[in-house]
CSV table of C-alpha atoms in Angstrom, one decimal:
chain,number,residue,atom,x,y,z
A,1,MET,CA,-34.5,24.3,31.4
A,2,ASP,CA,-31.3,24.3,31.8
A,3,THR,CA,-29.0,27.8,32.3
A,4,SER,CA,-27.5,27.5,28.7
A,5,ALA,CA,-30.9,26.6,26.5
A,6,TRP,CA,-32.4,29.6,28.9
A,7,SER,CA,-29.8,32.1,27.6
A,8,ALA,CA,-29.8,31.2,24.0
A,9,GLN,CA,-33.9,32.2,23.6
A,10,GLN,CA,-33.3,35.2,25.7
A,11,LEU,CA,-30.7,36.5,23.2
A,12,ALA,CA,-32.9,35.4,20.1
A,13,GLU,CA,-35.8,36.9,21.6
A,14,TYR,CA,-33.7,40.2,21.9
A,15,LEU,CA,-32.1,39.6,18.7
A,16,ALA,CA,-35.7,39.9,17.0
A,17,VAL,CA,-37.1,42.5,19.0
A,18,VAL,CA,-33.9,45.0,18.1
A,19,SER,CA,-33.1,43.9,14.7
A,20,ALA,CA,-37.5,45.1,13.5
A,21,PHE,CA,-36.7,48.6,14.8
A,22,ASP,CA,-37.2,50.7,12.0
A,23,ASN,CA,-33.6,52.5,12.0
A,24,GLU,CA,-30.6,52.2,13.7
A,25,ARG,CA,-30.5,55.2,16.5
A,26,ASP,CA,-34.6,53.3,17.9
A,27,ALA,CA,-32.9,49.9,18.0
A,28,MET,CA,-30.2,51.5,19.8
A,29,PHE,CA,-32.6,53.0,22.0
A,30,GLY,CA,-34.6,49.2,22.3
A,31,ALA,CA,-31.6,48.6,23.5
A,32,VAL,CA,-30.3,49.4,25.5
A,33,GLU,CA,-34.7,50.3,26.9
A,34,LEU,CA,-34.4,46.2,27.3
A,35,ALA,CA,-31.2,45.6,28.4
A,36,ALA,CA,-31.6,47.8,31.3
A,37,GLU,CA,-35.0,46.4,32.1
A,38,ALA,CA,-32.9,42.4,31.6
A,39,PHE,CA,-30.5,44.3,34.8
A,40,GLU,CA,-33.4,45.8,36.2
A,41,ALA,CA,-31.1,48.9,36.2
A,42,GLU,CA,-33.0,52.0,36.1
A,43,ILE,CA,-30.2,53.6,33.3
A,44,GLY,CA,-28.5,52.4,30.6
A,45,ALA,CA,-26.6,53.9,27.9
A,46,ILE,CA,-24.2,52.5,25.1
A,47,VAL,CA,-20.9,54.8,25.1
A,48,SER,CA,-18.6,54.7,21.6
A,49,GLY,CA,-14.9,55.8,22.5
A,50,GLU,CA,-15.8,59.4,23.8
A,51,THR,CA,-19.5,59.7,22.8
A,52,VAL,CA,-23.2,58.7,24.6
A,53,LEU,CA,-25.1,57.2,21.7
A,54,VAL,CA,-27.9,56.1,23.6
A,55,ASP,CA,-29.3,56.3,27.2
A,56,VAL,CA,-32.6,55.5,29.0
A,57,GLY,CA,-33.8,56.4,32.6
A,58,PHE,CA,-32.1,60.3,33.1
A,59,PRO,CA,-34.3,63.2,32.7
A,60,SER,CA,-34.9,64.8,29.1
A,61,GLY,CA,-31.7,67.0,28.5
A,62,ARG,CA,-29.4,65.7,31.7
A,63,THR,CA,-27.7,63.1,30.6
A,64,PRO,CA,-23.5,63.7,32.8
A,65,GLU,CA,-22.6,62.2,29.6
A,66,ARG,CA,-18.4,62.9,30.9
A,67,GLN,CA,-19.2,60.7,34.9
A,68,ILE,CA,-21.0,58.1,31.8
A,69,VAL,CA,-18.2,57.9,30.0
A,70,GLU,CA,-15.5,57.9,32.6
A,71,ALA,CA,-17.2,55.6,34.3
A,72,VAL,CA,-17.2,53.0,31.4
A,73,VAL,CA,-13.5,53.4,30.2
A,74,SER,CA,-12.0,53.3,34.2
A,75,GLY,CA,-14.9,50.0,35.2
A,76,ALA,CA,-15.9,52.7,37.9
A,77,ALA,CA,-19.3,52.1,39.0
A,78,LEU,CA,-21.9,55.7,38.4
A,79,ASP,CA,-23.8,57.1,41.3
A,80,VAL,CA,-26.2,59.2,39.4
A,81,PRO,CA,-28.2,60.6,41.7
A,82,GLY,CA,-32.5,61.1,40.9
A,83,PRO,CA,-32.3,59.8,37.5
A,84,GLY,CA,-36.1,58.6,35.9
A,85,ILE,CA,-38.3,60.3,33.5
């Protein structure tokens, strides 16, 4: 299978999974989980303006929101010590 067909198939599967959630928050969380898994990332987040809407991979209640927003705005890498749980 060529790469463009594979990409279209993966995108269709991704959209099908995300659209099956009951509400917007769960869909965003599911989207971040799937994207992080696809990129083999330990963390993921959706950022809107200066707010982290949802994230995965950070310990509960310990999301470094300011650092995430700064990294997104500047295009810099984000060094995240001890992600998980």
